[in-house]
XYZ file of C-alpha atoms in Angstrom:
352
model
C 97.621 25.964 81.115
C 94.204 25.932 79.475
C 93.257 23.322 76.902
C 93.179 26.003 74.197
C 96.647 27.210 75.136
C 97.918 23.628 75.068
C 96.427 23.107 71.619
C 98.125 26.277 70.380
C 101.439 25.138 71.856
C 101.147 21.788 70.103
C 100.256 23.580 66.885
C 103.363 25.773 67.186
C 105.539 22.698 67.682
C 103.975 20.889 64.742
C 104.334 23.976 62.562
C 108.065 23.924 63.204
C 108.272 20.384 61.863
C 105.797 20.599 59.001
C 105.445 22.861 56.005
C 103.923 26.313 56.594
C 100.140 26.460 56.465
C 100.307 29.290 53.899
C 103.108 30.497 51.610
C 103.351 34.028 53.009
C 102.039 36.624 55.452
C 101.806 40.281 54.409
C 101.236 42.999 57.012
C 99.739 46.488 56.648
C 99.035 48.801 59.555
C 100.338 51.044 62.323
C 102.504 50.755 65.441
C 100.501 47.811 66.792
C 102.096 45.659 64.072
C 105.132 47.685 62.903
C 108.264 45.511 63.077
C 110.822 48.241 62.366
C 109.847 50.317 59.329
C 109.934 53.571 61.273
C 113.562 52.966 62.261
C 114.415 54.252 58.792
C 112.149 57.318 58.790
C 112.596 60.870 60.176
C 109.986 60.662 62.942
C 109.679 60.738 66.712
C 107.423 57.671 66.421
C 110.242 55.144 66.525
C 111.324 52.770 69.286
C 114.655 51.252 68.287
C 116.015 51.611 71.820
C 115.761 49.945 75.236
C 113.619 49.075 77.117
C 111.629 48.213 73.966
C 112.357 44.626 72.989
C 113.475 43.646 76.494
C 111.697 40.296 76.046
C 112.461 39.935 72.328
C 115.395 37.644 71.441
C 117.088 40.297 69.287
C 116.430 43.192 71.679
C 115.061 46.484 70.314
C 113.907 46.065 66.700
C 111.414 48.876 66.271
C 108.462 46.890 67.653
C 106.340 49.072 69.936
C 106.220 46.553 72.780
C 108.402 44.588 75.163
C 108.423 41.434 73.030
C 106.477 40.097 70.089
C 103.524 41.710 68.365
C 100.258 39.955 67.553
C 101.356 39.384 63.947
C 104.581 37.743 65.163
C 102.439 35.150 66.908
C 100.262 34.742 63.830
C 103.396 34.088 61.753
C 104.543 31.435 64.237
C 101.070 29.917 64.267
C 101.250 29.581 60.468
C 104.735 28.057 60.592
C 106.336 31.088 58.947
C 109.385 33.140 59.994
C 108.729 36.515 61.596
C 107.816 38.985 58.866
C 110.622 41.498 58.110
C 109.967 45.242 57.708
C 110.042 46.514 54.130
C 112.321 49.444 54.970
C 114.840 47.121 56.587
C 115.394 45.045 53.455
C 117.938 45.691 50.718
C 116.874 45.484 47.072
C 118.383 42.007 46.892
C 116.555 40.900 50.023
C 113.257 42.247 48.700
C 113.747 40.120 45.595
C 114.495 37.003 47.648
C 111.812 37.316 50.346
C 108.778 35.160 49.540
C 107.407 34.418 53.026
C 105.932 37.891 53.435
C 106.837 41.514 54.117
C 105.652 43.977 56.762
C 104.715 47.463 55.494
C 103.196 48.742 58.771
C 104.346 52.077 60.142
C 104.012 53.658 63.579
C 101.723 56.746 63.662
C 100.313 55.859 60.218
C 96.621 55.953 59.477
C 94.040 55.461 56.765
C 94.348 59.152 55.894
C 97.654 60.459 54.573
C 97.821 63.416 56.961
C 97.370 61.271 60.074
C 100.423 61.275 62.330
C 102.259 63.815 60.188
C 102.865 66.098 63.189
C 105.237 63.422 64.550
C 107.249 63.215 61.328
C 107.154 60.948 58.301
C 105.256 57.675 58.232
C 103.982 55.204 55.688
C 100.275 55.970 55.358
C 98.098 53.067 54.242
C 98.038 54.373 50.675
C 101.853 54.399 50.659
C 101.960 50.880 52.101
C 99.733 49.661 49.275
C 102.031 51.387 46.759
C 105.021 49.558 48.275
C 103.154 46.258 48.035
C 102.412 47.040 44.387
C 106.131 47.596 43.883
C 106.782 44.228 45.541
C 104.289 42.449 43.276
C 105.501 44.113 40.080
C 109.265 44.295 40.617
C 110.426 41.783 43.230
C 108.148 38.755 43.511
C 108.111 37.884 39.766
C 111.803 36.924 40.024
C 110.756 33.898 42.093
C 108.066 32.518 39.771
C 108.229 31.197 36.231
C 104.817 32.482 35.194
C 102.355 35.163 36.255
C 99.796 32.447 37.025
C 102.177 30.910 39.571
C 102.614 34.313 41.211
C 98.859 34.882 41.356
C 98.368 31.391 42.826
C 100.946 32.184 45.509
C 99.253 35.488 46.362
C 95.805 33.908 46.483
C 96.996 31.410 49.115
C 98.848 33.985 51.238
C 97.299 35.836 54.179
C 97.053 39.634 54.382
C 96.689 41.231 57.813
C 95.554 44.849 58.034
C 95.503 46.627 61.408
C 95.043 50.378 61.139
C 92.686 53.234 61.993
C 93.422 54.068 65.627
C 95.825 56.852 64.711
C 93.158 58.521 62.614
C 91.674 59.407 65.989
C 94.660 59.410 68.408
C 96.967 61.313 66.042
C 94.386 63.261 64.091
C 90.732 63.719 65.075
C 91.158 64.340 68.817
C 94.069 66.759 68.328
C 92.332 69.914 67.014
C 95.408 72.057 67.659
C 97.341 70.058 65.046
C 94.653 68.716 62.683
C 91.409 70.299 61.489
C 89.417 67.078 60.867
C 87.252 67.437 64.008
C 86.290 70.974 62.955
C 85.361 69.852 59.458
C 83.417 66.653 60.191
C 81.114 65.334 62.935
C 82.029 61.814 64.179
C 79.585 59.969 61.917
C 80.760 61.742 58.768
C 84.418 61.291 59.688
C 83.871 57.554 60.241
C 82.223 57.337 56.825
C 85.214 59.028 55.191
C 87.609 56.615 56.895
C 85.598 53.528 55.940
C 85.233 54.639 52.320
C 88.960 55.272 52.031
C 89.810 52.013 53.815
C 87.493 50.030 51.568
C 89.220 51.392 48.476
C 92.673 50.458 49.762
C 91.537 46.919 50.606
C 90.132 46.613 47.093
C 93.461 47.837 45.701
C 95.279 45.067 47.611
C 92.751 42.556 46.250
C 93.345 43.818 42.699
C 97.047 43.081 43.138
C 96.270 39.416 43.850
C 95.360 39.146 47.551
C 92.378 36.971 48.440
C 92.592 36.066 52.157
C 92.290 39.024 54.549
C 92.325 39.414 58.311
C 91.238 43.014 58.964
C 91.101 44.556 62.442
C 88.734 47.209 63.692
C 89.776 49.923 66.163
C 90.370 49.003 69.793
C 88.747 50.969 72.667
C 91.346 53.731 72.481
C 89.619 55.662 75.238
C 90.964 53.043 77.643
C 94.673 53.499 76.897
C 96.743 55.414 79.494
C 97.547 58.253 77.079
C 93.852 59.035 76.607
C 93.134 58.816 80.337
C 95.864 61.380 80.923
C 94.455 63.590 78.164
C 91.109 63.584 79.985
C 92.653 63.869 83.480
C 91.315 60.468 84.536
C 93.118 58.070 86.863
C 91.152 54.873 86.182
C 88.512 53.351 83.922
C 88.103 54.655 80.362
C 87.497 57.954 78.601
C 84.075 56.937 77.332
C 83.610 60.097 75.276
C 86.637 59.118 73.176
C 85.317 55.569 72.765
C 82.016 57.040 71.613
C 83.821 59.046 68.920
C 85.144 55.764 67.484
C 81.832 53.891 67.781
C 80.438 54.977 64.373
C 83.561 53.565 62.705
C 83.366 50.203 64.467
C 79.621 50.003 63.868
C 80.082 50.494 60.121
C 83.157 48.256 59.909
C 81.384 44.839 59.576
C 79.178 46.106 56.755
C 82.218 47.368 54.875
C 83.871 43.941 55.075
C 80.630 42.199 54.125
C 80.290 44.386 51.033
C 83.858 43.576 50.014
C 83.440 39.834 50.506
C 80.216 39.923 48.482
C 81.546 41.936 45.560
C 85.144 40.685 45.299
C 85.071 37.226 43.739
C 86.957 34.524 45.633
C 87.777 36.734 48.604
C 87.729 35.871 52.295
C 87.513 38.703 54.809
C 87.884 37.908 58.489
C 86.872 40.561 61.005
C 89.526 40.854 63.682
C 87.720 42.382 66.649
C 90.246 44.022 68.968
C 87.403 45.865 70.636
C 87.828 43.216 73.340
C 86.212 43.810 76.776
C 89.038 46.076 77.910
C 86.674 48.771 79.138
C 84.764 46.171 81.167
C 88.022 44.860 82.587
C 89.259 48.290 83.604
C 85.937 49.467 84.998
C 84.784 46.324 86.800
C 87.336 43.585 87.399
C 91.000 44.616 87.228
C 92.189 41.236 88.539
C 90.439 39.117 85.912
C 92.586 37.080 83.493
C 95.774 37.470 85.571
C 96.424 41.156 84.802
C 96.658 43.379 87.857
C 97.683 46.731 86.359
C 96.433 49.022 83.602
C 99.308 51.452 84.124
C 102.227 51.523 81.673
C 104.934 49.012 82.490
C 107.660 51.509 81.562
C 108.250 55.142 82.493
C 106.782 57.166 79.642
C 107.426 60.465 77.902
C 104.452 62.797 78.404
C 104.598 64.072 74.808
C 105.292 60.908 72.790
C 103.656 58.452 75.237
C 106.617 56.163 74.556
C 109.031 54.650 77.074
C 111.930 56.800 78.199
C 115.126 55.471 76.686
C 117.187 53.106 78.875
C 114.865 53.495 81.883
C 114.081 50.234 83.698
C 110.519 48.959 83.119
C 108.409 46.970 85.570
C 109.772 43.561 86.547
C 106.689 41.460 85.771
C 105.409 42.274 82.307
C 102.856 39.447 82.478
C 100.711 41.393 84.950
C 100.475 44.591 82.858
C 98.076 45.255 79.996
C 100.048 48.214 78.674
C 103.740 48.391 77.873
C 103.853 52.153 77.313
C 100.995 54.671 77.349
C 99.544 53.368 74.067
C 100.714 49.858 73.228
C 99.945 46.487 74.838
C 102.431 44.085 76.377
C 103.399 40.778 74.775
C 100.875 38.762 76.891
C 98.062 40.890 75.454
C 99.465 40.508 71.938
C 99.473 36.719 72.148
C 95.874 36.911 73.325
C 94.793 38.785 70.193
C 95.654 35.926 67.853
C 92.740 33.590 68.570
C 90.915 33.830 65.243
C 87.972 31.911 63.872
C 87.825 32.509 60.102
C 84.774 31.726 58.034
C 84.983 31.799 54.262
C 83.113 34.605 52.594
C 81.923 36.347 55.751
C 83.179 38.781 58.339
C 83.374 37.278 61.815
C 84.442 38.536 65.199
C 87.497 37.191 66.972
C 88.088 36.996 70.706
C 91.356 37.236 72.606
C 92.751 34.290 74.497
C 92.486 34.757 78.205
C 95.262 34.251 80.665
C 94.639 31.340 83.024
């Protein structure tokens, strides 16, 4: 066990004994951080069945992985309970929950039309509307004054992980969406960043101050994209190049927000980790030995086939299904180094 891993373990143990480091954790995003919202929606993008959750204590919950997501580990790191999905809470539970709510939705994107071919999802704009409903209708029941509520929100952490579906389930599917015919990659990236910036400002206007915002991972390296391009190894570099204008403009967007929004902290979560380098050059580095899906996947949905046995050793696989990472990769994504007032890059923990 590395020294860093040992320090994290000790921090987890201390967090269980001490008060939480922050009052709440609020989650916005897509299937990388969805904890079960899509279970309650008419969509094929839902995973409330085995083998999903095979390594999660409660079994299948709607998480798109074998165990915990990256935000589950962040919650534990902060000493908070795992964040419940908004759609899974009753009205009474929404009024009583003050440690955070998860609004993320599988197949959702920055644009409302993203993922719509799969069924209904909670687009980022809808997620922000649900958070507004939480702030206006549910949270005030737990605070005596509005100032106390605003103080609580200002100390809470807001994680936003979205954007990949605006390419995977929109731009690179011209038969179902017309975005690639309307806009070249640079213009499309600009539209996404402008829309994203507005939604982040809307969350700020509702009281949020501390943000951890993720860019888009190298989606050209996921098994589903390799299959789309008829590749058997490495990465679909042309797909990664489509996303490059977005990731290149992403830090400037966060910097502009942190400069103009008084009292805000924006942390750049860089999940553009060296996956392409790993797959192209050293597949045995960091303890992973396979970039193939751990489970048997459906060719259309890229999700695991229901009740089919997955691989035995999930710790050696990067990918759980044809899109989503395994729990060992998710725990690696939580090594963050925040810096007040600036956007910084984060690096994943490495397996030893």
